[in-house]
Coordinates of C-alpha atoms and ligand atoms in Angstrom, one line a residue:
X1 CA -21.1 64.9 -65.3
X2 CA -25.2 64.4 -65.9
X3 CA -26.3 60.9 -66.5
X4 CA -29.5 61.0 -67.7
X5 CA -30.4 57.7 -67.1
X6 CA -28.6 57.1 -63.9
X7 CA -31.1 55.8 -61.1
X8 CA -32.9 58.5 -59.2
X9 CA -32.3 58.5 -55.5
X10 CA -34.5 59.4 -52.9
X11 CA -32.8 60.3 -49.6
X12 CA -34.8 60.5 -46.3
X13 CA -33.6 62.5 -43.5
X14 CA -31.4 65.7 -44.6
X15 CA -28.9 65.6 -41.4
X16 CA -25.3 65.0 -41.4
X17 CA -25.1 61.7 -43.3
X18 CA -28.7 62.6 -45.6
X19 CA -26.2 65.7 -47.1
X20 CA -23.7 63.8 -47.7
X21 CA -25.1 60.7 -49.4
X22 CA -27.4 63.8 -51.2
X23 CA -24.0 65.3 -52.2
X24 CA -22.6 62.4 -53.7
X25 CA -25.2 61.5 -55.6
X26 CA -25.9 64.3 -57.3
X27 CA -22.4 64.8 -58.2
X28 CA -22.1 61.1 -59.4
X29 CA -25.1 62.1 -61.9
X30 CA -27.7 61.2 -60.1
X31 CA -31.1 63.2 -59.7
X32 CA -32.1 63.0 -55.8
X33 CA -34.7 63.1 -54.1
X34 CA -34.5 64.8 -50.8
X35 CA -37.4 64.6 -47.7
X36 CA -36.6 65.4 -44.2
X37 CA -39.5 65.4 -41.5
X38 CA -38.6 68.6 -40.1
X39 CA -39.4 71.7 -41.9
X40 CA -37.0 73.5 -43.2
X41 CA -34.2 70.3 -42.5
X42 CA -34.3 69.2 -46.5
X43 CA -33.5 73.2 -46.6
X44 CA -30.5 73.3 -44.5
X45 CA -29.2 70.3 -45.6
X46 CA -29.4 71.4 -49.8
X47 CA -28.0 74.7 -48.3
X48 CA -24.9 72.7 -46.7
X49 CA -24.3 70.9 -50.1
X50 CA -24.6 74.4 -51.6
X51 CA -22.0 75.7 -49.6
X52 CA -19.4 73.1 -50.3
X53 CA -20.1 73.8 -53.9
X54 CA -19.0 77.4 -53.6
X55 CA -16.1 76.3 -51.6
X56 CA -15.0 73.7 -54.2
X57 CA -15.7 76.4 -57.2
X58 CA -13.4 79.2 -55.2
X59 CA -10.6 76.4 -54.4
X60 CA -10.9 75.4 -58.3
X61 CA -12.2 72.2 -58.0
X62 CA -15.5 72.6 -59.8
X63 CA -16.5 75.1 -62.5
X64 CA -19.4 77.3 -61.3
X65 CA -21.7 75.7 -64.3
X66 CA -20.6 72.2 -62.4
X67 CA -21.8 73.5 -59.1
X68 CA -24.7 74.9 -60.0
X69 CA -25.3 71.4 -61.9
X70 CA -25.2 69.3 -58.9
X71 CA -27.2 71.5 -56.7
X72 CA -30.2 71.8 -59.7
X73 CA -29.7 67.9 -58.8
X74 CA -31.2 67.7 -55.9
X75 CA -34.8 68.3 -55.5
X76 CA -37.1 69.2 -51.6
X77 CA -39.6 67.2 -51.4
X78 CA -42.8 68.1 -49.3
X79 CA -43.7 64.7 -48.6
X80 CA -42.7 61.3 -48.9
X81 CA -45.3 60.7 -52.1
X82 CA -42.3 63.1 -53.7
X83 CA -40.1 59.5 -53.9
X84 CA -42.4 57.6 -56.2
X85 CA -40.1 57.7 -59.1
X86 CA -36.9 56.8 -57.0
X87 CA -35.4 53.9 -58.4
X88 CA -33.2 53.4 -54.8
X89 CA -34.4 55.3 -51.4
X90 CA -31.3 55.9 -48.8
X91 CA -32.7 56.3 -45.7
X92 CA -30.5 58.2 -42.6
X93 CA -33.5 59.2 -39.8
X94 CA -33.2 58.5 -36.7
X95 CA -31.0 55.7 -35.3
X96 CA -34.5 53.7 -33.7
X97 CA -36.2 50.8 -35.1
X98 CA -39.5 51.7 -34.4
X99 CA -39.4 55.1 -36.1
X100 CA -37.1 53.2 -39.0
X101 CA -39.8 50.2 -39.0
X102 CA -42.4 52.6 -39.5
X103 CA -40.5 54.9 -42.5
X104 CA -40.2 51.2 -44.7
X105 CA -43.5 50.8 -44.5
X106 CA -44.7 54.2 -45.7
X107 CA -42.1 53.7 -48.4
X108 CA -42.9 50.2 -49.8
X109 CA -46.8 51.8 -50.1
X110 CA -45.1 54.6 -52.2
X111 CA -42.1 52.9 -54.3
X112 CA -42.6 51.4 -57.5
X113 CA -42.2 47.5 -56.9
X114 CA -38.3 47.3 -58.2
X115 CA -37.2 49.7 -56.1
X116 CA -34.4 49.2 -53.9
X117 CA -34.7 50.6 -49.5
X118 CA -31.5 51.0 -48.0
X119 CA -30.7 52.1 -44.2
X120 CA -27.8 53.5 -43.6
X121 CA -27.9 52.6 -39.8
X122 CA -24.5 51.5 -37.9
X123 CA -25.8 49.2 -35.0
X124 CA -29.4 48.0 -35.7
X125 CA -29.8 44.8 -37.1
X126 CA -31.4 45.6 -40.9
X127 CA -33.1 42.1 -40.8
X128 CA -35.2 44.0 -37.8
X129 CA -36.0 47.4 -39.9
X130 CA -37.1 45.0 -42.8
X131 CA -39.1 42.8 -40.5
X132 CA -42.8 44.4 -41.6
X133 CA -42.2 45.3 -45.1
X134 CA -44.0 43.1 -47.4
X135 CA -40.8 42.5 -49.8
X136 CA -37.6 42.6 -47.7
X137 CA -35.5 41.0 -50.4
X138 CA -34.9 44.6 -51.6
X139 CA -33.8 45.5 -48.4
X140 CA -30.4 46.0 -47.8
X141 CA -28.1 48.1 -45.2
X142 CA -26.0 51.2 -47.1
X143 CA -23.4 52.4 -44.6
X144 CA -21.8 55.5 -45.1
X145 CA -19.4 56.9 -43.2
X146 CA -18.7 60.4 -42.4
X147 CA -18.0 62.9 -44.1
X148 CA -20.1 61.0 -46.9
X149 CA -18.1 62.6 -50.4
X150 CA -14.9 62.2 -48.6
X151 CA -15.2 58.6 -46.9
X152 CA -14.4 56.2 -50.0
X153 CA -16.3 53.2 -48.9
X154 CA -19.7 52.4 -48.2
X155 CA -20.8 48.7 -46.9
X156 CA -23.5 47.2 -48.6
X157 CA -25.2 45.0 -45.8
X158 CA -26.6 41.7 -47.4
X159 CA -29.6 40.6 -44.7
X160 CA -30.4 37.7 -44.4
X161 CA -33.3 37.9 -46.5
X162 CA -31.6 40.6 -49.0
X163 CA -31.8 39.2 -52.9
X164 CA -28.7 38.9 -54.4
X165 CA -29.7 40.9 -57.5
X166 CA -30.4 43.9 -54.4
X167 CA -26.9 43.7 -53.3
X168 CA -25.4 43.6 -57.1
X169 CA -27.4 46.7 -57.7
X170 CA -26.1 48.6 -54.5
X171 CA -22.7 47.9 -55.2
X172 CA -22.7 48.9 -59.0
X173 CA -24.4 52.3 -57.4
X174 CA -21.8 53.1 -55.0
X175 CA -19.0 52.1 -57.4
X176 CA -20.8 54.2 -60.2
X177 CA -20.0 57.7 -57.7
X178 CA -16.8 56.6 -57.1
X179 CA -16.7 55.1 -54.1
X180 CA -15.8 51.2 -52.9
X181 CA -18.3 49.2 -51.8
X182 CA -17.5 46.3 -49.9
X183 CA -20.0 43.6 -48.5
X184 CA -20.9 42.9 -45.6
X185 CA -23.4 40.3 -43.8
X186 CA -26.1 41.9 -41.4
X187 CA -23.6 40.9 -38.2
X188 CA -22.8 44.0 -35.3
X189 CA -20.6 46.8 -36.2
X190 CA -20.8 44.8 -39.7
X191 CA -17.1 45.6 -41.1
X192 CA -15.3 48.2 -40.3
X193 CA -16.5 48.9 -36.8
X194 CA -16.1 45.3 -36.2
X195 CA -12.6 45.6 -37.6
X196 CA -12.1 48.5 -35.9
X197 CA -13.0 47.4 -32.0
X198 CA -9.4 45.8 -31.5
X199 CA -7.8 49.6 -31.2
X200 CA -10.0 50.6 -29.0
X201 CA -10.4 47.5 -26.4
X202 CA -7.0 46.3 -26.2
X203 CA -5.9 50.2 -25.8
X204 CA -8.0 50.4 -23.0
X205 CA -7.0 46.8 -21.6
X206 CA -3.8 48.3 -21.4
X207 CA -4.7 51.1 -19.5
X208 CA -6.7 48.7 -17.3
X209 CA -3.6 47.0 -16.4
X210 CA -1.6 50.3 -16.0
X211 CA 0.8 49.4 -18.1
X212 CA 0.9 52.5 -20.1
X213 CA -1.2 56.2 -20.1
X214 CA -3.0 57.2 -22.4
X215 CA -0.6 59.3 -24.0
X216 CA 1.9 56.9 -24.3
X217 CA -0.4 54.2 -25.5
X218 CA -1.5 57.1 -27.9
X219 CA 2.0 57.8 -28.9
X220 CA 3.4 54.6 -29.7
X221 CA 0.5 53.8 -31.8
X222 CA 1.5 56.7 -34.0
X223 CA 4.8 56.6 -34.3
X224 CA 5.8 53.2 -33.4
X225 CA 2.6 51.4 -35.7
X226 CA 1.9 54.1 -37.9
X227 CA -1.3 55.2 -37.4
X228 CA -2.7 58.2 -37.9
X229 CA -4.2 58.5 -34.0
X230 CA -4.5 56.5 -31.3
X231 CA -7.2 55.0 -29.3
X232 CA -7.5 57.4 -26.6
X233 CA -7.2 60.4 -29.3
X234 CA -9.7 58.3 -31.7
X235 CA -12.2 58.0 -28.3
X236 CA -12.1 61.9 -27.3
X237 CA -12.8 62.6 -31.0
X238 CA -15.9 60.6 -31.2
X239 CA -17.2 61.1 -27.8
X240 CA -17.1 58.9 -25.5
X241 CA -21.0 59.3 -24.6
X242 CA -21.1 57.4 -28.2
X243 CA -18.0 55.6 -28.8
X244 CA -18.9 53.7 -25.4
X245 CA -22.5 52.6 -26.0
X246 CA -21.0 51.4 -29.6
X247 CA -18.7 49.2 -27.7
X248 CA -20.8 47.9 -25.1
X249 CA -23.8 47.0 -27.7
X250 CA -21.2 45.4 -29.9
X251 CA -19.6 43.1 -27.2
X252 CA -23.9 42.5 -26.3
X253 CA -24.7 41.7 -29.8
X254 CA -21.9 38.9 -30.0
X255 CA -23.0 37.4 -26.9
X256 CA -20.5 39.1 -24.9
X257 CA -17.5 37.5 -27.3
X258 CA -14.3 38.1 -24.8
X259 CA -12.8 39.9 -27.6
X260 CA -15.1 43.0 -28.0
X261 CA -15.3 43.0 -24.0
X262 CA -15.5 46.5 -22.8
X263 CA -13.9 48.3 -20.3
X264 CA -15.2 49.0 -16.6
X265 CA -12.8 52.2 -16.6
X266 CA -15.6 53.8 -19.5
X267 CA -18.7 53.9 -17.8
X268 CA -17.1 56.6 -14.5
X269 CA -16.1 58.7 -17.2
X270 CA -19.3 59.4 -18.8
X271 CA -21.1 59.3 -15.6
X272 CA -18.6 62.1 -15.5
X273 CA -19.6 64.1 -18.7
X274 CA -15.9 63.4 -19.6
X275 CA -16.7 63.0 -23.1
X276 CA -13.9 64.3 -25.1
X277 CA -13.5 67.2 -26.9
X278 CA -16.9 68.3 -27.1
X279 CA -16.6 68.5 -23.1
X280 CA -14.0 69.9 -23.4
X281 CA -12.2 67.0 -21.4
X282 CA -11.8 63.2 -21.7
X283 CA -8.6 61.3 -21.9
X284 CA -7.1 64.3 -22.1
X285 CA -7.4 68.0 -21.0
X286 CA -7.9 70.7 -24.0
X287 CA -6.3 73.6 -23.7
X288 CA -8.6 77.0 -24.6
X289 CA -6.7 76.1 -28.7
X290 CA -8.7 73.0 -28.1
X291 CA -5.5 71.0 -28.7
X292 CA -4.6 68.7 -26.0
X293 CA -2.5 69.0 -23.2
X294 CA -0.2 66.1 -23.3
X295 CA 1.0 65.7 -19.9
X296 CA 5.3 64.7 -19.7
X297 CA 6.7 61.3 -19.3
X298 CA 7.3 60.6 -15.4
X299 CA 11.0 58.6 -16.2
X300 CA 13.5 61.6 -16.4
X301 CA 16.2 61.1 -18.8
X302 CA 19.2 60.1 -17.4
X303 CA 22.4 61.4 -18.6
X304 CA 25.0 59.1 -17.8
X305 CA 25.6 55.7 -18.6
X306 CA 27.3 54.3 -15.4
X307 CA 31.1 53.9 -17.0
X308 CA 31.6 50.5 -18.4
X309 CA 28.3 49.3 -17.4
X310 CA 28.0 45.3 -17.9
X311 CA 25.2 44.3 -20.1
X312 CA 23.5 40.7 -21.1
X313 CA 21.6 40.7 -23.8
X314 CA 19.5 37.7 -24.4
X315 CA 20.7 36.1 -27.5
X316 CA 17.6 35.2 -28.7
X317 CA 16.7 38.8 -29.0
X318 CA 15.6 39.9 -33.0
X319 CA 17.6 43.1 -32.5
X320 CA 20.2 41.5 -30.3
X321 CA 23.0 42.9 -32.8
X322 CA 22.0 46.6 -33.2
X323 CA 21.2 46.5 -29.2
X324 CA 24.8 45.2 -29.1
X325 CA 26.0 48.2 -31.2
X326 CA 24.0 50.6 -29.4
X327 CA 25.4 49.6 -26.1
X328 CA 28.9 49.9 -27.4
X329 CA 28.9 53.4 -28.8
X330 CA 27.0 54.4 -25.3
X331 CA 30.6 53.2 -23.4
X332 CA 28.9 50.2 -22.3
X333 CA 30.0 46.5 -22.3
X334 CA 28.5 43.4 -24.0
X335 CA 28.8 39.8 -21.5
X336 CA 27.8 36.5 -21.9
X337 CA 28.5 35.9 -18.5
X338 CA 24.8 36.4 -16.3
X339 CA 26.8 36.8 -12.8
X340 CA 28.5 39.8 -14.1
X341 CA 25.4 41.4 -16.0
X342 CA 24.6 45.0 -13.9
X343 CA 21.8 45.1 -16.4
X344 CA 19.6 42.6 -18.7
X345 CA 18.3 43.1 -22.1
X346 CA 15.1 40.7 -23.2
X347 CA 13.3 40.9 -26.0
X348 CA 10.1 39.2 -25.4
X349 CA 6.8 38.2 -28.1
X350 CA 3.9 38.2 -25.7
X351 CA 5.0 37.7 -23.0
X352 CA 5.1 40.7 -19.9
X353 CA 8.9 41.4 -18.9
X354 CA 8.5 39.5 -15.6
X355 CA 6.9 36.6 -17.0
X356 CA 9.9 36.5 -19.3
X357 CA 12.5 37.2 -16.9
X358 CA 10.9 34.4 -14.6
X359 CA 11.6 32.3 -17.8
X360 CA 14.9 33.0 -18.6
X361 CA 16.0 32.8 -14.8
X362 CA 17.5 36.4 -14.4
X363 CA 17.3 38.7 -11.8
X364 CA 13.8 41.2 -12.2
X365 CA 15.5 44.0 -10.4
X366 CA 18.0 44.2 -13.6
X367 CA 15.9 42.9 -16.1
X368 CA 14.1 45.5 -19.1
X369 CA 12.3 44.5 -22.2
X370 CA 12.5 46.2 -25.5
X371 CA 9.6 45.7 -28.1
X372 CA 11.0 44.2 -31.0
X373 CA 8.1 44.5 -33.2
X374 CA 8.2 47.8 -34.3
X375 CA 12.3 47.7 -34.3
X376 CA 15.1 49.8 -33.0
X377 CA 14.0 52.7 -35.9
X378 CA 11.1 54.2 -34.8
X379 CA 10.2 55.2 -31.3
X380 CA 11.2 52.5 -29.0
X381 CA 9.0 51.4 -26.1
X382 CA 11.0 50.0 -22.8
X383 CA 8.8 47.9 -20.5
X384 CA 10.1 47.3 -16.6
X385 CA 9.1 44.3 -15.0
X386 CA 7.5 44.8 -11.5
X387 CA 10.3 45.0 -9.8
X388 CA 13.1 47.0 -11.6
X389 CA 14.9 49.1 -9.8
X390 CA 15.4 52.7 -10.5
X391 CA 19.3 52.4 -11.3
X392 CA 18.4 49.4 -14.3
X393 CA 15.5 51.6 -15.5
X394 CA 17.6 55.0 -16.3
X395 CA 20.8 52.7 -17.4
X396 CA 18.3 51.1 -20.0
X397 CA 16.5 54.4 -21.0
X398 CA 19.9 55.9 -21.5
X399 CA 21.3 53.4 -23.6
X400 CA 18.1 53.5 -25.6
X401 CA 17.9 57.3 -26.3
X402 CA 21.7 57.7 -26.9
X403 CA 21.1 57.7 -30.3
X404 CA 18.5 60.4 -30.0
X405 CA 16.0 58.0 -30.3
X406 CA 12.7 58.3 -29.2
X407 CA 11.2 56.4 -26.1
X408 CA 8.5 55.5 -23.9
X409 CA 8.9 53.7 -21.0
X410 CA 6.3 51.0 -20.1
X411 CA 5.1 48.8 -17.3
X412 CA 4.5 45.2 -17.0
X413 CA 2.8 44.3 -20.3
X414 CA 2.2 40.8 -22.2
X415 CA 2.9 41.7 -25.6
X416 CA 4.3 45.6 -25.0
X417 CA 1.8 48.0 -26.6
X418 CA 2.7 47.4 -30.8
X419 CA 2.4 43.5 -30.2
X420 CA -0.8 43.5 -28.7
X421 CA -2.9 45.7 -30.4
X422 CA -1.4 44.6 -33.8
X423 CA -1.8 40.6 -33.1
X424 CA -6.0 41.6 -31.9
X425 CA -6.8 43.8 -34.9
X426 CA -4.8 40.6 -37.2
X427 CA -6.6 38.2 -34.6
X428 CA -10.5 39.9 -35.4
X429 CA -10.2 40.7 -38.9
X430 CA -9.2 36.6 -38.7
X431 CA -12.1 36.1 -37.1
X432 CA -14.4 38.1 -39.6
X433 CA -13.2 36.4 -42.3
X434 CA -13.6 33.2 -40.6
X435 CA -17.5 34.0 -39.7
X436 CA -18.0 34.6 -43.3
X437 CA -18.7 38.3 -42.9
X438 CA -17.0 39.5 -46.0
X439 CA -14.8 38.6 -48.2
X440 CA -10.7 38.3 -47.5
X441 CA -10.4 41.4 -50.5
X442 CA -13.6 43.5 -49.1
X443 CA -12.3 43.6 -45.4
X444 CA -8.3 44.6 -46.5
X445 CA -10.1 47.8 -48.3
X446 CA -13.1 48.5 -45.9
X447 CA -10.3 48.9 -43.1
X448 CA -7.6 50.8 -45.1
X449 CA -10.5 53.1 -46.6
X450 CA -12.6 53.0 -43.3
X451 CA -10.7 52.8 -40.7
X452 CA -7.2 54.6 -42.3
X453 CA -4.9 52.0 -41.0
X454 CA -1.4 51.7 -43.0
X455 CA -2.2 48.4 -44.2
X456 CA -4.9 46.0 -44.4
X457 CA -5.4 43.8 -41.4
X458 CA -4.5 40.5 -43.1
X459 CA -1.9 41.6 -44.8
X460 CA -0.8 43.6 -41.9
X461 CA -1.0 39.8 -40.0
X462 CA 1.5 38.6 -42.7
X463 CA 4.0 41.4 -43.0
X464 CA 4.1 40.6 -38.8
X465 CA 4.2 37.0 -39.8
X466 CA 1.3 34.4 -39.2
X467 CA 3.8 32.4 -36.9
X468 CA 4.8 35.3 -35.1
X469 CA 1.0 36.6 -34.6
X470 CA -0.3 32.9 -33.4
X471 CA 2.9 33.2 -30.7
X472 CA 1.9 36.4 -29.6
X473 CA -1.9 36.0 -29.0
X474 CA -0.7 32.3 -27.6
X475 CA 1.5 33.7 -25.2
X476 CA -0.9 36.8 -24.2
X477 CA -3.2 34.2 -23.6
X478 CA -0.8 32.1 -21.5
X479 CA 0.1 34.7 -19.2
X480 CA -3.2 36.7 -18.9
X481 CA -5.3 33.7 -18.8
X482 CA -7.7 35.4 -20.8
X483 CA -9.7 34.0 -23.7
X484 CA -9.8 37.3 -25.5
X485 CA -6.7 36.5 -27.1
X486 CA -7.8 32.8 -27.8
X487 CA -6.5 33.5 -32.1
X488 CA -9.0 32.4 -34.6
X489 CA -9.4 29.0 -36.3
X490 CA -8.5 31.9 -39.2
X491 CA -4.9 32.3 -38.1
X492 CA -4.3 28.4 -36.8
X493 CA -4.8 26.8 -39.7
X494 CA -3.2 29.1 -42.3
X495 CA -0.2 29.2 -40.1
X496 CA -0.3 25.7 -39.7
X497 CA -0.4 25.5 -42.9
X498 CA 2.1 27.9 -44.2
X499 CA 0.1 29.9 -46.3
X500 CA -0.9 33.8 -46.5
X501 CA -4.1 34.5 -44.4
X502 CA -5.3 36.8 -47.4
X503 CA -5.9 32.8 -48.2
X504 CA -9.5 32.4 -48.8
X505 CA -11.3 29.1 -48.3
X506 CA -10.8 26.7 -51.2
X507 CA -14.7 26.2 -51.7
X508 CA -15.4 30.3 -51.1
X509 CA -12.3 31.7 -53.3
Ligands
NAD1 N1 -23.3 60.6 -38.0 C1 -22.5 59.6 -38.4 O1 -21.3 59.7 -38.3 C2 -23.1 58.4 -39.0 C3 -22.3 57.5 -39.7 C4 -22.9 56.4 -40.3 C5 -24.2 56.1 -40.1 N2 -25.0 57.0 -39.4 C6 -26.4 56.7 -39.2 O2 -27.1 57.5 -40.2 C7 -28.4 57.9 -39.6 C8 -28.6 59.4 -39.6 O3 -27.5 59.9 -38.7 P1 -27.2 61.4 -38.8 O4 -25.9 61.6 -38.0 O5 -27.2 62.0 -40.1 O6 -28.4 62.1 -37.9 P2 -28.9 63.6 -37.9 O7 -29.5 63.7 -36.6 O8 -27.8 64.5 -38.2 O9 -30.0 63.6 -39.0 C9 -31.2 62.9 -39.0 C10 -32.2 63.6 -39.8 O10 -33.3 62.8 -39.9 C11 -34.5 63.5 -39.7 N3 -35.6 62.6 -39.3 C12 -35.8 62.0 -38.1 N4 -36.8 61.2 -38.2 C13 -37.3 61.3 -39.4 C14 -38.4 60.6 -40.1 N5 -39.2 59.7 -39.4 N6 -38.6 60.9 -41.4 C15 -37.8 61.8 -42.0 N7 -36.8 62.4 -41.4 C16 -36.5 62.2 -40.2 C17 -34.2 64.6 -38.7 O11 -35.0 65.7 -38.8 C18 -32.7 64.9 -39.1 O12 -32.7 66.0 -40.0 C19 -28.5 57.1 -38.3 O13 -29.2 55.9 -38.5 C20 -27.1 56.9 -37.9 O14 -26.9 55.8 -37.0 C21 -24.5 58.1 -38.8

């Protein structure tokens, strides 16, 4: 596992991230270097690393000689004159520029003049922590993610005055231990967190608008979308205390960009302390198990179908057929005729249910919506317009769970839950690629491996299909009025052109 003549790393600051990067080098090969300016820090964090080790030997993953290897690795250093023969320093201190600022310069005075600084800060702009150091072309951005040995990607951040040769070097690094590195220009949240803002803002856009709670919105995202949590369980994982000041200085760092707009509903909360599971309440209350409590659905399942209940269903709905089915085995019957109808099926893209029904001339007080992104398969999400009445709303949610499906029942909402979150996240990793901020490849991996979303975004945008995407952020747009959804010169033109957006631009691919 020892390269001899792998690259020694110097890592400053031995906390959470430090260990980690500390950790990975040393079991990619790699003799590091580690200073921390608290005594006894460096300590701790070798300690950490040499607790994993025992863990990994006793679950069989490494041999005891291999441990013992990687920890003999990494070497306390007393001061920062201890880096001099570091080929590349990794620095995770403190997230402030001044303190950063100041570290680059004691470094440059102490590297050799080939050697490579890296920061492995999330929101300050690296052109800034490289702003006083006599050579900033071998300055770069290294962002790990946490836990560092686990987290498979790392972004290189290419300043503006980063070398080339500096970024090529940093990528063959992180590749060399294993991980993928993906590039990314020195723009806010650079690429995952800018990738990953859509989840979060247009979860909470939803709650804004009270079309769903948190534990629906939550809910669908799982097991309607696929991912592995949602929004409001992401938000009480991070805290919000951070999760919040990451969205409002991303939105301030794009010059308030609609898209990345935060939500008035965060700052209350943690005014509140309601932080998240570390306060032991956010979005949702933990139970003493710290699991949380997930409070029931307020639409109680109705038993019966009315007997031979008359039901339109719009015949421009995708699922129109297996709604048709579905409504059959449940006793019910299928009209054309709308004078008849005791209940109305539409299946909307973008559009909320009244908006639609308004459209389609039917009556609101008989009209539901089905989402037809996600399909009849998975859990189902049923949206009301404002004014459906009670007798239409337990008819619907019958007919929809009399298969023993699952279901969540929604407000008003342009584009459901699925349709809106999906077409943002397609709709800003667009955007990233349009802006140039990595490449079409690096931001389909940086997401899958950052963010652990089922699919990459783009790809994700053309499974959907481009058409369909451009519709829905065209008609959220229509009926919210809001230029958040405006979709990126990204999306028009591929669409209008009928080609893949994993489509690069001729003159960049
Ligand atoms: N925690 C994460 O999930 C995460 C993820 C990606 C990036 N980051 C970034 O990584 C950096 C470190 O974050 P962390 O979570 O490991 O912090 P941390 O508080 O766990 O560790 C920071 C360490 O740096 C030391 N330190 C502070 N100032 C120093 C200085 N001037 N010289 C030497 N050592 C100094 C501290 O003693 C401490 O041990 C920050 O820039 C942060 O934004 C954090």
């Amino acid at each position: 596992m020892s390269v001899s003549n792998a690259p020694i790393i110097g890592v400053v600051g031995a906390g959470t991230m430090g260990r980690g990067v500390a950790q990975l080098f040393a079991e990619g090969g790699h003799a590091v270097r580690l200073f921390d300016a608290v005594p006894g820090a460096a300590a701790r964090g070798r300690q950490f690393v040499a607790d994993l080790m025992q863990r990994a030997v006793d679950k069989g993953r490494h041999t005891k000689d291999q441990a013992s290897a990687v920890l003999d690795r990494i070497t306390l250093c007393d001061t920062l004159t201890d880096l001099t023969q570091c080929s590349v320093v990794i620095e995770a201190i403190v997230e402030d520029i001044a303190v950063k600022q100041q570290l680059f310069d004691a470094l440059e005075a102490v590297v050799a003049a080939d050697a490579i600084l890296a920061s492995n800060t999330s929101s300050l702009v690296v052109a800034q922590i490289a702003a006083r150091c006599k050579h900033p072309q071998r300055i770069a951005g290294l962002h790990f993610f946490n836990p560092v040995p686990l987290m498979k990607v790392v972004e290189v951040i290419a300043a503006v005055r980063t070398s080339e040769a500096t970024v090529a070097r940093l990528r063959e690094l992180v590749e060399g231990v294993g991980h993928r590195a993906v590039i990314a220009a020195d723009q806010p949240g650079f690429l995952v967190n800018h990738a990953g803002r859509g989840l979060y803002t247009e979860g909470l856009r939803i709650l804004e608008e009270q079309a769903a709670s948190p534990a629906d919105i939550d809910e669908v995202m799982r097991e309607a979308a696929g991912f592995r949590m949602g929004p409001f369980e992401l938000l009480d994982l991070a805290g919000l205390d951070v999760s919040g000041k990451v969205m409002a200085s991303i939105y301030e760092q794009f010059q308030q960009e609609p898209r990345f707009r935060p939500s008035s509903l965060v700052p209350p909360r943690i005014a509140a302390g309601m932080y998240g599971r570390k306060s032991g309440e956010g979005w949702y209350a933990y139970g003493s198990d710290g699991k949380p409590i997930r409070p029931v659905s307020p639409v109680a399942a109705a038993n019966l179908l009315p007997a031979g209940l008359k039901i339109w269903i719009d015949p421009q709905a995708e699922q129109r057929g297996s709604l048709a089915q579905l409504a059959a085995s449940a006793g019910a019957e299928v009209i054309d005729a709308r004078d008849r109808a005791q209940l109305f099926i539409i299946q909307p893209w973008g559009w909320d249910a009244s908006s639609a029904c308004i459209g389609l001339g039917l009556d609101a007080r008989r009209c539901v919506a089905v989402d037809p992104l996600p399909g009849l398969k998975r859990r189902r999400t049923l949206m009301l317009t404002a004014v459906t009445d009670r007798e239409a709303r337990d008819a619907a949610a019958m007919l929809l769970r009399h298969d023993g499906a699952k279901l969540t029942v929604i407000n008003d909402s342009p584009g459901f839950i699925v349709q809106r979150v999906l077409a943002t996240i397609v709709n800003i990793a667009a955007d990233i690629a349009q802006r140039g901020i990595a490449s079409v490849t690096d931001i389909e991996d940086a997401v899958k491996l950052g963010l652990g979303y089922p699919h990459g975004p783009l790809s994700w945008g053309d499974r959907i299909g481009g058409t369909r995407v451009l519709a829905i952020l065209r008609n959220m747009q229509a009926a919210t009025g809001d230029p958040r959804y405006r979709p990126s010169p990204w999306l028009v033109r591929r669409v209008g052109l009928g080609v893949s957006l994993l489509t690069a631009e001729a003159a960049r691919a």
